[in-house]
mmCIF file of C-alpha atoms and ligand atoms in Angstrom:
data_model
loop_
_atom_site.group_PDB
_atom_site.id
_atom_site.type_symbol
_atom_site.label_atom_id
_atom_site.label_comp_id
_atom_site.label_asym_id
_atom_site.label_seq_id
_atom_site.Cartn_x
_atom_site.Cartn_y
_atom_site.Cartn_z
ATOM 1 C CA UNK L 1 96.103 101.574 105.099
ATOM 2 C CA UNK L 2 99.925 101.186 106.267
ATOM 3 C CA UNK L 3 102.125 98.993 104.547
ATOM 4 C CA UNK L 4 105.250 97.404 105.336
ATOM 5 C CA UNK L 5 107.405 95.621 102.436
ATOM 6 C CA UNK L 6 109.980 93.602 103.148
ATOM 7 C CA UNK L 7 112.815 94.489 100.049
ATOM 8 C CA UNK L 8 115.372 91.875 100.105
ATOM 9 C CA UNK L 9 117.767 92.679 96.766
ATOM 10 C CA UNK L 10 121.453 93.819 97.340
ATOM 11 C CA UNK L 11 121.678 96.227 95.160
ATOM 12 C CA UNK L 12 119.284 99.385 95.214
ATOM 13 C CA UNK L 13 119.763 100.031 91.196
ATOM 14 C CA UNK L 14 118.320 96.849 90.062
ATOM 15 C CA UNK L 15 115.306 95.770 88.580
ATOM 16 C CA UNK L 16 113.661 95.099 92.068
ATOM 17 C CA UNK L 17 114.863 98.034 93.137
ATOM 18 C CA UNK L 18 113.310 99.826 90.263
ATOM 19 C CA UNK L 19 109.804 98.632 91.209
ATOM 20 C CA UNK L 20 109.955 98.662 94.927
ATOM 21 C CA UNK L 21 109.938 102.168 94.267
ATOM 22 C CA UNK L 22 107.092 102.199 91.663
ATOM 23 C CA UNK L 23 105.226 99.943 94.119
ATOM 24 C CA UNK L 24 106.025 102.848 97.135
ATOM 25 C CA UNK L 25 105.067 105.341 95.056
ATOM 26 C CA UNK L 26 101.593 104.311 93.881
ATOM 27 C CA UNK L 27 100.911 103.664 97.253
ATOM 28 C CA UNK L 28 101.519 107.130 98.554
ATOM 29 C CA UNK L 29 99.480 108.240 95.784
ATOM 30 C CA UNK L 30 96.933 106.651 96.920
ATOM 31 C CA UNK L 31 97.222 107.691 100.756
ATOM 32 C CA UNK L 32 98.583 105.073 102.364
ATOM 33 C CA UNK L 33 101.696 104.582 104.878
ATOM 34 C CA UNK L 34 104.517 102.829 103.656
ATOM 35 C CA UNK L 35 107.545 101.703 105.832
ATOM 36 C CA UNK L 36 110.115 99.787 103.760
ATOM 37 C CA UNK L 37 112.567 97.381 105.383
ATOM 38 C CA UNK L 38 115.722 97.216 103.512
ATOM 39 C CA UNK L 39 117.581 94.304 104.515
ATOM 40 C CA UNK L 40 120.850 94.367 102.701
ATOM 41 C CA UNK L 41 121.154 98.097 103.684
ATOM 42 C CA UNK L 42 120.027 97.482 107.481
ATOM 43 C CA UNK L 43 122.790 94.920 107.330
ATOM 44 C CA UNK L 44 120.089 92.178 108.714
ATOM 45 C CA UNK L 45 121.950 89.227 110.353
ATOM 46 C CA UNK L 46 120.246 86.715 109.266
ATOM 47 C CA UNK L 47 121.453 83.482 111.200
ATOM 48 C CA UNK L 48 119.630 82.428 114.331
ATOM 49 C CA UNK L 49 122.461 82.115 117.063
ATOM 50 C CA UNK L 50 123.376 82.750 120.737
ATOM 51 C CA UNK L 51 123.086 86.050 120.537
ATOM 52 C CA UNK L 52 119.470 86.309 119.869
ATOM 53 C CA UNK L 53 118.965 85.117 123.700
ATOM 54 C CA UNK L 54 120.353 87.213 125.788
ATOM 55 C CA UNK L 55 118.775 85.461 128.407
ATOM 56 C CA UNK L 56 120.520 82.067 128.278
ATOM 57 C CA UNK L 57 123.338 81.041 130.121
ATOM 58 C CA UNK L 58 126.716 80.166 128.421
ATOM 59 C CA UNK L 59 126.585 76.996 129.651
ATOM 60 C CA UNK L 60 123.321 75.841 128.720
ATOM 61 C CA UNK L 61 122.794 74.079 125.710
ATOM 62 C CA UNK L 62 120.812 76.096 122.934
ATOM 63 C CA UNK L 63 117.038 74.911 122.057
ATOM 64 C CA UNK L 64 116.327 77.149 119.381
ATOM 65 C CA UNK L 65 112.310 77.051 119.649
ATOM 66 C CA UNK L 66 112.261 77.462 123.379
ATOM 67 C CA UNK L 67 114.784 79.612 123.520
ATOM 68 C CA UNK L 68 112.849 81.768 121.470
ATOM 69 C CA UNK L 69 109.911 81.532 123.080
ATOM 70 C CA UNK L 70 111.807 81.836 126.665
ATOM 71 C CA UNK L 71 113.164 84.827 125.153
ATOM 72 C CA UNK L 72 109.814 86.622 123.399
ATOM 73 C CA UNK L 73 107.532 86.008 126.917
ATOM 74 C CA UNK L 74 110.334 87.886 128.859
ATOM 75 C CA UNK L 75 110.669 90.734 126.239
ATOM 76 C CA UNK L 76 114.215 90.227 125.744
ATOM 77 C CA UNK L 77 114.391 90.053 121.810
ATOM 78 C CA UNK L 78 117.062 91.684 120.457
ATOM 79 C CA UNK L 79 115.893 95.180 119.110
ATOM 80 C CA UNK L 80 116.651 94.748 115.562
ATOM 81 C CA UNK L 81 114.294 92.039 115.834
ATOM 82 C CA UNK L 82 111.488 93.743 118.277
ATOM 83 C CA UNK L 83 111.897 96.843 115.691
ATOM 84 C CA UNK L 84 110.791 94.467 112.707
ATOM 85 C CA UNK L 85 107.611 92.493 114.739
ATOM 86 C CA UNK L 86 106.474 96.422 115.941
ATOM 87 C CA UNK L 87 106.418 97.340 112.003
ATOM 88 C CA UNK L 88 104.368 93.598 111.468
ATOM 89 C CA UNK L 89 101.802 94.910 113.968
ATOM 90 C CA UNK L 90 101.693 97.735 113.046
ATOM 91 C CA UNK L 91 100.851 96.871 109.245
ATOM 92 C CA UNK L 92 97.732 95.846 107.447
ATOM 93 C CA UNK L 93 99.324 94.830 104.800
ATOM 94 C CA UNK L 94 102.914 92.859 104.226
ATOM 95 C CA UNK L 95 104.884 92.725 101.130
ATOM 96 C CA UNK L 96 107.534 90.363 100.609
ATOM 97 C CA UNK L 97 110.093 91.523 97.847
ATOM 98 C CA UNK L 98 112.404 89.545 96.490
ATOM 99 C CA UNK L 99 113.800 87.840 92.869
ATOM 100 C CA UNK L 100 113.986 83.935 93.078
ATOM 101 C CA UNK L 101 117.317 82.844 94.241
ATOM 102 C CA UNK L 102 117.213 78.650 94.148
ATOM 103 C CA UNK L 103 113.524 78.566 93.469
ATOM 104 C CA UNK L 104 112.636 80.404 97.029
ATOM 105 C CA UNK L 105 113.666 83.350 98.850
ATOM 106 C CA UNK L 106 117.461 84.374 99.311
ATOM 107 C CA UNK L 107 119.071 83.531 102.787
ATOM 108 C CA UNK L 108 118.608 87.181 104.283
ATOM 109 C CA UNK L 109 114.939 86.999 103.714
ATOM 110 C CA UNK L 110 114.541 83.479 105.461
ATOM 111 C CA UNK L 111 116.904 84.629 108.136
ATOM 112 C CA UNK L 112 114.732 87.597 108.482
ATOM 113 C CA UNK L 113 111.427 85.066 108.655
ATOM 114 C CA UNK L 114 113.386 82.830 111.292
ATOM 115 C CA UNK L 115 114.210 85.200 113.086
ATOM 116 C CA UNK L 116 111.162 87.772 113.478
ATOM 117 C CA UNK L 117 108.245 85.243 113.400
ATOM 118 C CA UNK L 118 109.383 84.125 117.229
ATOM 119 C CA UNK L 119 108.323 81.730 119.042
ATOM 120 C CA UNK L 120 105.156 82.903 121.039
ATOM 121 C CA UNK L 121 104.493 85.323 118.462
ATOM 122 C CA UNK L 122 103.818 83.949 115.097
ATOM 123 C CA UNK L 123 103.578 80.024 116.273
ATOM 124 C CA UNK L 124 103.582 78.089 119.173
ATOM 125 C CA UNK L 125 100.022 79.927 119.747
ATOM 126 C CA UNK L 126 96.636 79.370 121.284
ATOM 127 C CA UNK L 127 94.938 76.226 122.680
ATOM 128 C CA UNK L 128 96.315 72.657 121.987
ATOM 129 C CA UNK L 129 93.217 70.388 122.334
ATOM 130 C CA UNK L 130 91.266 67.834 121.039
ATOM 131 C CA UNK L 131 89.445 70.800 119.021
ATOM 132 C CA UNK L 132 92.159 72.986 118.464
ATOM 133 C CA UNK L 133 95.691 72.574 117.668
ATOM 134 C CA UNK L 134 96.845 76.213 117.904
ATOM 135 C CA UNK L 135 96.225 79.243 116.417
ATOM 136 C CA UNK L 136 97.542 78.856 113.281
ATOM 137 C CA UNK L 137 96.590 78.667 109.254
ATOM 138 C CA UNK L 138 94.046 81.486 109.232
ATOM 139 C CA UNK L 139 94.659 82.541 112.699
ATOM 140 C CA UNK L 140 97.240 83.913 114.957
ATOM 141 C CA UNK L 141 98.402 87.349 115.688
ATOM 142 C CA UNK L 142 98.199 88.257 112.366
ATOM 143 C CA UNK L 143 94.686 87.312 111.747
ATOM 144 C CA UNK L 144 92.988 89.887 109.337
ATOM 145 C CA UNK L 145 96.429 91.389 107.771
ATOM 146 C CA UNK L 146 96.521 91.061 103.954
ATOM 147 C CA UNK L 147 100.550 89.688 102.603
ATOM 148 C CA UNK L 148 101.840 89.380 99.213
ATOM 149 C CA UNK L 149 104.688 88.611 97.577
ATOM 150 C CA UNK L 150 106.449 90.266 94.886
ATOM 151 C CA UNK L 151 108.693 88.375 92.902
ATOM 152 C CA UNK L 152 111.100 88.340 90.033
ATOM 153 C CA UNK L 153 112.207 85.501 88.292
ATOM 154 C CA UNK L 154 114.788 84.789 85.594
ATOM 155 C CA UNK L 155 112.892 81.675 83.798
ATOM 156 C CA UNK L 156 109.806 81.833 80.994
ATOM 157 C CA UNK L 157 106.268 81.589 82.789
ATOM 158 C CA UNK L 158 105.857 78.132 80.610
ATOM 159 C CA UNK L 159 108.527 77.102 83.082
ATOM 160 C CA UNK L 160 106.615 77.573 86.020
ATOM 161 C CA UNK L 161 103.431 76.473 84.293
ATOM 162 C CA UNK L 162 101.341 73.344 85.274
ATOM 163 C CA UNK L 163 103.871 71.496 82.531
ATOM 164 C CA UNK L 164 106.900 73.332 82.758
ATOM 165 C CA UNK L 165 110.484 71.514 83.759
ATOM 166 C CA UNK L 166 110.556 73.690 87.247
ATOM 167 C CA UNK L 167 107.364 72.887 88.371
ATOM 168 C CA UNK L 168 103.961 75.036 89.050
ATOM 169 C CA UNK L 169 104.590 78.639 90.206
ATOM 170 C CA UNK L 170 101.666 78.052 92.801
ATOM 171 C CA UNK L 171 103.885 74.682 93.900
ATOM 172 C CA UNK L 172 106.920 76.321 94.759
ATOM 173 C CA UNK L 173 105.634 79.852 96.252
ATOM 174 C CA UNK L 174 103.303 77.458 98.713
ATOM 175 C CA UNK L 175 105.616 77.058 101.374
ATOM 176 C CA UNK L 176 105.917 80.785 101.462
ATOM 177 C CA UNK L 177 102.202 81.102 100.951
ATOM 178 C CA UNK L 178 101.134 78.786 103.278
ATOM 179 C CA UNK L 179 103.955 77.819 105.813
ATOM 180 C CA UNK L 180 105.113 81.289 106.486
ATOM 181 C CA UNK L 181 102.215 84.004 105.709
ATOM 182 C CA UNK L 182 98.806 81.790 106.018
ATOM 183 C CA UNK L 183 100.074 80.183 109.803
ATOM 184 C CA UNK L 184 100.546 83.302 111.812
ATOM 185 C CA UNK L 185 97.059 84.308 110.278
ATOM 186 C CA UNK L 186 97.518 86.735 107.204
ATOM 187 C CA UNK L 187 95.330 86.491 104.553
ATOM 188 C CA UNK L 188 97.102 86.115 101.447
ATOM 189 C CA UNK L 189 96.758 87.485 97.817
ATOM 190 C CA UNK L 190 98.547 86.340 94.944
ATOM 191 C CA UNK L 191 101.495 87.199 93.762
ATOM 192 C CA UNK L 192 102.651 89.654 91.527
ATOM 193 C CA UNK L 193 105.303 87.878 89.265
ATOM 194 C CA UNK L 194 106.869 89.248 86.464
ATOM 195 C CA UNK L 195 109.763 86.501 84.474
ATOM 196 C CA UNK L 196 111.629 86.459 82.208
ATOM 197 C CA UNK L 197 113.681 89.048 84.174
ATOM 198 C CA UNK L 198 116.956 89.340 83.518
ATOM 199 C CA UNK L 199 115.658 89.851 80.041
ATOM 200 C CA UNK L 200 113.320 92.848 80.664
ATOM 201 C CA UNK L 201 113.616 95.695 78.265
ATOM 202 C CA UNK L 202 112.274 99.064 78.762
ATOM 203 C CA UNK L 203 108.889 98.967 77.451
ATOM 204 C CA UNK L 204 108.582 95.192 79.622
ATOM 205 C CA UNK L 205 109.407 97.371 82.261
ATOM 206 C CA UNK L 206 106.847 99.673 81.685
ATOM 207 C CA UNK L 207 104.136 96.999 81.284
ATOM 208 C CA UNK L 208 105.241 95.478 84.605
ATOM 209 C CA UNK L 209 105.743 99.012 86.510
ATOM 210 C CA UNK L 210 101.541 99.441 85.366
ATOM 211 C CA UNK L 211 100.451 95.539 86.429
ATOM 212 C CA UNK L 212 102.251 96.756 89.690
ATOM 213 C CA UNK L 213 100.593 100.134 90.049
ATOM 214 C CA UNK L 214 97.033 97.956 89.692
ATOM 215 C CA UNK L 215 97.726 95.719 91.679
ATOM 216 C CA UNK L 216 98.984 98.093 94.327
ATOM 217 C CA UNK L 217 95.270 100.143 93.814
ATOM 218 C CA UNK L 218 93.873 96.977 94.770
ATOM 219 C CA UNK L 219 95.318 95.753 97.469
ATOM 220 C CA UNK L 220 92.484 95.975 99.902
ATOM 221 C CA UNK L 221 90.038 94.364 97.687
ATOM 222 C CA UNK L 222 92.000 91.436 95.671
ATOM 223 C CA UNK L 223 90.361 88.435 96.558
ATOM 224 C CA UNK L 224 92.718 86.284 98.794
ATOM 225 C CA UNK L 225 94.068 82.577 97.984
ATOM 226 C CA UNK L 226 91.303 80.299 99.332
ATOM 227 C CA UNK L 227 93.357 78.543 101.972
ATOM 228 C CA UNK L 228 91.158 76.273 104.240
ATOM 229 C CA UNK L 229 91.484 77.684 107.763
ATOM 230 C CA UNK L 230 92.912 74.807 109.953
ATOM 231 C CA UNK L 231 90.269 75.423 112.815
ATOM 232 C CA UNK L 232 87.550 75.288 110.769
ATOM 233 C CA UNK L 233 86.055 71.921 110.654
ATOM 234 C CA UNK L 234 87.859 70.905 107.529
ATOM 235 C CA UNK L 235 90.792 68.613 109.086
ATOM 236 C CA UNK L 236 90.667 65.621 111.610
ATOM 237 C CA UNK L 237 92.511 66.748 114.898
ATOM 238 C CA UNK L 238 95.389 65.576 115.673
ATOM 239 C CA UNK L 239 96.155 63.490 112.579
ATOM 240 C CA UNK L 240 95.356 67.393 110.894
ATOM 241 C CA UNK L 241 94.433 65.555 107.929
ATOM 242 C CA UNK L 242 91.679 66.939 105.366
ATOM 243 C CA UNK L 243 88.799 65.263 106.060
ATOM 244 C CA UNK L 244 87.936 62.815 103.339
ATOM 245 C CA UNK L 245 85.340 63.974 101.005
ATOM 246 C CA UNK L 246 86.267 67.335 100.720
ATOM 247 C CA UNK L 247 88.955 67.031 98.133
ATOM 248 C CA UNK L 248 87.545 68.434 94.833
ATOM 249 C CA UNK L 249 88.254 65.352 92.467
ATOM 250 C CA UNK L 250 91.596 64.688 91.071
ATOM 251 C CA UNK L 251 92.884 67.484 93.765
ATOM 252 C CA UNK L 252 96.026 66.155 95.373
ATOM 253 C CA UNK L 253 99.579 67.592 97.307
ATOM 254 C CA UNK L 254 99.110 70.950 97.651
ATOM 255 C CA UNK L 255 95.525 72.095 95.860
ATOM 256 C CA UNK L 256 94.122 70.078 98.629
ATOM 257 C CA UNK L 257 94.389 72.765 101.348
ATOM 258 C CA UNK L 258 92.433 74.962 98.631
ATOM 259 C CA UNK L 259 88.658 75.946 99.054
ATOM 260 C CA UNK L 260 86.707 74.874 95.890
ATOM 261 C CA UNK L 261 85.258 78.219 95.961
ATOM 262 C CA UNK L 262 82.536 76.777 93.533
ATOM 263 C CA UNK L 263 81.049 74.239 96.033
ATOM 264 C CA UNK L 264 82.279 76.265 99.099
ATOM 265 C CA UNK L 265 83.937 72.982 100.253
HETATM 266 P P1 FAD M 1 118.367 93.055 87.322
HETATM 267 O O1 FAD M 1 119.492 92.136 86.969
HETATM 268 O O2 FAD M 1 118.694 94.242 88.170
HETATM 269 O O3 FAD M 1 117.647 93.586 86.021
HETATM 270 C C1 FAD M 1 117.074 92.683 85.110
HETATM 271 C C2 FAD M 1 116.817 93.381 83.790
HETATM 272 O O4 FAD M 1 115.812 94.380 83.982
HETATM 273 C C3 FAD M 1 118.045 94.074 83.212
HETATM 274 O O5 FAD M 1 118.153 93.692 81.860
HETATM 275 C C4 FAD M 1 117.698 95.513 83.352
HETATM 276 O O6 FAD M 1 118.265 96.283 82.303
HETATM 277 C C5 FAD M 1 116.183 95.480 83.182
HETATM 278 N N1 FAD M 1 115.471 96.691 83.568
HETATM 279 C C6 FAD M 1 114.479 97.254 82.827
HETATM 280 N N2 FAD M 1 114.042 98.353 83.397
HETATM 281 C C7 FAD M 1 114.768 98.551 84.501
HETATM 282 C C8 FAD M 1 114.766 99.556 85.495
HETATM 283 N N3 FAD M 1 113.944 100.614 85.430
HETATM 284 N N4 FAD M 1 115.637 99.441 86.517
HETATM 285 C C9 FAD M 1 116.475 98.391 86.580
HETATM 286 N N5 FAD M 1 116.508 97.392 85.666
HETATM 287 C C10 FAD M 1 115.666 97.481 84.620
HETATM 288 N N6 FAD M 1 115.800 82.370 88.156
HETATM 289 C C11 FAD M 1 114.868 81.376 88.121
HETATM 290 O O7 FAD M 1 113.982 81.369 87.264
HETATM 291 N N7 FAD M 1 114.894 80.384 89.055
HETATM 292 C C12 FAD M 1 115.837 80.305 90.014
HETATM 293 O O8 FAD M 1 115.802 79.402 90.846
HETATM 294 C C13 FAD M 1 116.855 81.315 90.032
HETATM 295 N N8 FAD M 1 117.836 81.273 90.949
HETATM 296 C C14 FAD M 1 118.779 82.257 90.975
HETATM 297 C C15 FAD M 1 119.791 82.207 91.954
HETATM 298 C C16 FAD M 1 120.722 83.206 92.021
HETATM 299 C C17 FAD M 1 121.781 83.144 93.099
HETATM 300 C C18 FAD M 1 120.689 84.278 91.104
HETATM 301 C C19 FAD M 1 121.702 85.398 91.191
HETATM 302 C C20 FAD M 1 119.709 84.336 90.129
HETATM 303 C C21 FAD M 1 118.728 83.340 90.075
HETATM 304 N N9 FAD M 1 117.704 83.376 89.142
HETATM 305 C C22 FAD M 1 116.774 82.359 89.081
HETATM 306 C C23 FAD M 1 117.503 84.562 88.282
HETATM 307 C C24 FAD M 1 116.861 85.692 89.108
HETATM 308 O O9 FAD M 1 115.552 85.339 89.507
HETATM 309 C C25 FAD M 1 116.842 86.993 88.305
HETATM 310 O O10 FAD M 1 118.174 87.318 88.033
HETATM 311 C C26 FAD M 1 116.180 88.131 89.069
HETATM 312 O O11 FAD M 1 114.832 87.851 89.310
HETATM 313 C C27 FAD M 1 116.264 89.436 88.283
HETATM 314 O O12 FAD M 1 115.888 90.501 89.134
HETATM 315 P P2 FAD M 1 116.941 91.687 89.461
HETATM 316 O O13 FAD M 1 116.239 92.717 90.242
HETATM 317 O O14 FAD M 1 118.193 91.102 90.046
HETATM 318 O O15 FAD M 1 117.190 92.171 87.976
#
């Protein structure tokens, strides 16, 4: 397979760092292509501005979707940008690497989502009807990739729990999960977490560096997060609400765009 993972810490030498290149390496082992994108050493710019349309006049006042999408259909993206969607098709897989900054991504990563997923390319795709609205959540250009996330994070896992203070893990990775990786199409695994990591000693390390390896020897056949594919029947167009009766009972926010993989509903 070829992979492409996204590594989005500042400073090579750091935990992330450290398994990035345990993650790189077991994948080699195994045979596969790996391209990394390094964002704090490409010196990504992460802001969406002017200068992402080279296209548009000075004058004219800046719309950023339809500039982008203006500026994707007449192949004018910038090249750091066109360099980073050639490595997404090019990909079966896509890892996102990155410790939790403020409970999400840090800035360079989102700037590298808002910027790369253009308009044309991963949304604002396929038929608008009164059967489809798009090609999005399950499909899109990136319809049968496999994405994951790597992630470190400084709190206890009974912080993230279904109890704990910060809310579920599951909660606050969805918008990632779902609003980023599931719309342009890619099916997505879980994560590979590891907390508790500012505390990490050697031998957690070591135990990490292993769940990694495994999870990195089964990438192809890890069982995806049952996301219900917008398209498929399950939500009323255009309200795109779930349809009632499908909710597994007590299911509500986010575990309602989940597949009860029991009843297949
Ligand atoms: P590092 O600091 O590089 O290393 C962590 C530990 O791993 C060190 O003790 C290091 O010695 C050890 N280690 C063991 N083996 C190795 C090895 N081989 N190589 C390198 N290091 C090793 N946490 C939350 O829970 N929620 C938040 O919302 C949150 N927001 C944050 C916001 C900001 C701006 C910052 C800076 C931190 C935040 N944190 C938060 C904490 C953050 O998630 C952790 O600091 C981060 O995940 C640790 O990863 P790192 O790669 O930076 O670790």
């Amino acid at each position: 397979m070829k992979i492409l993972l996204v590594f989005a810490h500042p400073e090579p030498r750091s935990l992330n760092g450290a398994l990035r290149d345990v993650a790189v390496a077991e994948l080699r082992r195994q045979g596969h292509e790996v391209q990394v994108s390094d964002l704090y050493a490409q010196n990504w710019k992460p802001t969406v501005d002017r200068s992402d349309f080279p296209g548009l006049a000075s004058e004219e006042r800046l719309l950023p979707t339809a500039a982008s999408k203006a500026t994707f259909d007449a192949g004018e993206l910038t090249q750091d940008v066109r360099a980073e969607i050639d490595k997404l098709l090019w990909a079966d897989v896509l890892i996102l690497q990155f410790p939790l900054w403020w409970f999400s991504m840090p800035a360079i990563l989102k700037g590298w989502v808002e910027r790369v997923f253009a308009c044309g390319f991963a949304y604002g795709v396929g038929e608008h009807s009164d059967k489809r609205w798009g090609d999005r959540y399950g499909e899109g250009v990136l319809a049968g990739k496999r994405a994951m996330l790597m992630v470190t994070i400084g709190g206890w896992e009974q912080h993230y729990g279904a109890r704990g203070v910060n809310g579920p893990i599951d909660d606050l990775l969805f918008p990632i999960h779902h609003g980023i990786l599931f719309y342009p199409g890619y099916d997505v695994l879980p994560p590979f977490v590891v907390y508790q990591a500012g505390r990490l000693d050697q031998a957690g390390f070591e135990m990490a560096a292993e769940h990694l390896r495994e999870r990195m020897r089964t990438l192809a056949t890890t069982p995806p997060i049952p996301y219900r594919r917008q398209n498929g029947g399950d939500y009323l167009i255009p309200s795109m609400e779930l349809r009632p009766g499908l909710d597994a009972p007590g299911a509500n926010g986010f575990a309602l765009h989940l597949r009860d993989e029991q009843t297949g509903r």
